[in-house]
Amino acid sequence: MSKSIKLAILGLGTVGTGVINLISDNLDELKRRSGRDIIITEVGTRRQRDDIDPDITQNSDLMAIAASDNVDIVIEVIGGTTLAKDIILHAIKNGKHVVTANKALLAEHGNEIFALAEANNVHVAYEAAVAGGIPIIKVMREALAANKVDWLAGIINGTGNFIMTEMRDKGRPFAEVLAEAQELGYAEADPTFDVEGIDAAHKLALLASIAFGIPLQFDQVYCEGITDITLQDVNYAEELGYRIKHVGFAVRRDGNANSDGTDQTHSDSAGIELRVHPTLIPQNTLLANVNGVKNAVLVNSHPLGQTLYYGDGAGAGATASAVMADVMDLVRVLGSEADSSHSETNHGHHVPHLGFIPDQLSDTPILRAEQMITGYYLRVHAYDNPGVLADITRILSDAGINIDAILQKPAHKLGQVPVIILTLPVVESQMNLAIEKIEKLEATTGKVIRIRLDELA
Ligand code: HSE
């Protein structure tokens, strides 16, 4: 067998330990597939660990590992955007290929990191950064390379999906389910990243860039989490044939419809919508039935049409699988010759970091929230007076907003009735104006609860 490939694993948390276990469990298969011996030469860990093979060097100096002659590929699984960034930049400058699961780092600093990697003729691979074990990066960059992507919709945070599923199916309280997700190793070090939608926004920024060939623009992603979703709205949505899911959307808008401006509800700006938020989707879609820690990404592309990718979105085994898939790609890039020095690296066989040639990335604008187009679920609290429903529907119809369904529940408190309204797609700015007027009606009380709605068609 040719010369061994030497790996360094930086970080021995859930993912790092998962990678060590995977290599030990599947070593024969890895060797048979790659034609190489794959060995872990160094691990980066703050504390010496007794459970690590004594042949592996344990080192708390991660920068030294990133430059070590005894390492071909650096696997960064410490997370965070400060030390991890320094280490990855250092590894790249020292000619190392990098495999990372760090979506926050790439979403925020990926443009800089990928540019440095290209300048240094090395690769930064990141399959594990998005949707856990689902090989969505490989699919988007390679298998769908002949297609033009119109939109994608993804359940891309396992923790959030697990919480929403347990709340809906078992009525379990939010905090209890979150604690379980943390114990199972699904949640981020800071779980607010999961429940506030930030983790999904990181992943969406990456997916959108490889879908549309645009630079990474995490700061442009519209982001809402799941913390305000109540069981009451979950149940009303179900009654109307919908399910509330936390979904990331990247949508290309060509700006053709109603460009004369006559229809304010649909006047369509050209650009890309990047948004993560709770949304109602039809119960009978596959995406609505993605439960627990599972993730799924639905891609609508031309000429292929819709394809769906599904699997575990978090956890040790799923993430280690994605990390090692990248390692296997890099082993092949490193060439099968006895000498694996980087002068022999076959870069021509590796796809660009964002799937498009770097100088061909487009500057298509990212749309502002007020320009985005979705349907809506509205929950209005109204006094049980004659004509109140007429007042509400008149405001919507004056704004040109098309009502798709209405559900009015019997008065339950002080003569107030919850009125649930589903609308067809409308530009957000138009909906904002209508809601403002509804809230000012004498016959309504409190804030209108709004959740977006997407038919996924
Ligand atoms: N915290 C993330 C999730 C881990 O729950 O999806 C995988 O990225």
Coordinates of C-alpha atoms and ligand atoms in Angstrom, one line a residue, residues 103 128-129 132 156-160 186-188 194 199 203 295 313-314, ligand 1:
K103 CA -20.5 26.3 9.8
A128 CA -20.1 18.2 7.9
A129 CA -20.9 21.8 8.3
G132 CA -24.9 16.5 9.5
I156 CA -31.3 22.1 8.7
N157 CA -31.2 22.3 12.5
G158 CA -31.6 18.9 14.2
T159 CA -32.1 20.3 17.7
G160 CA -34.8 22.7 16.6
Y186 CA -27.2 17.5 19.0
A187 CA -27.1 21.1 20.4
E188 CA -24.5 23.7 19.8
D194 CA -30.1 26.3 17.6
D199 CA -27.2 27.8 13.3
K203 CA -26.0 26.6 7.1
N295 CA -32.8 17.1 8.5
G313 CA -28.7 16.2 10.8
A314 CA -26.7 16.0 14.0
Ligands
HSE1 N1 -26.6 21.9 16.6 C1 -26.7 21.4 15.2 C2 -28.1 20.8 15.0 C3 -25.6 20.3 15.1 O1 -28.8 20.6 15.9 O2 -28.5 20.7 13.8 C4 -25.4 19.9 13.6 O3 -25.0 21.0 12.9

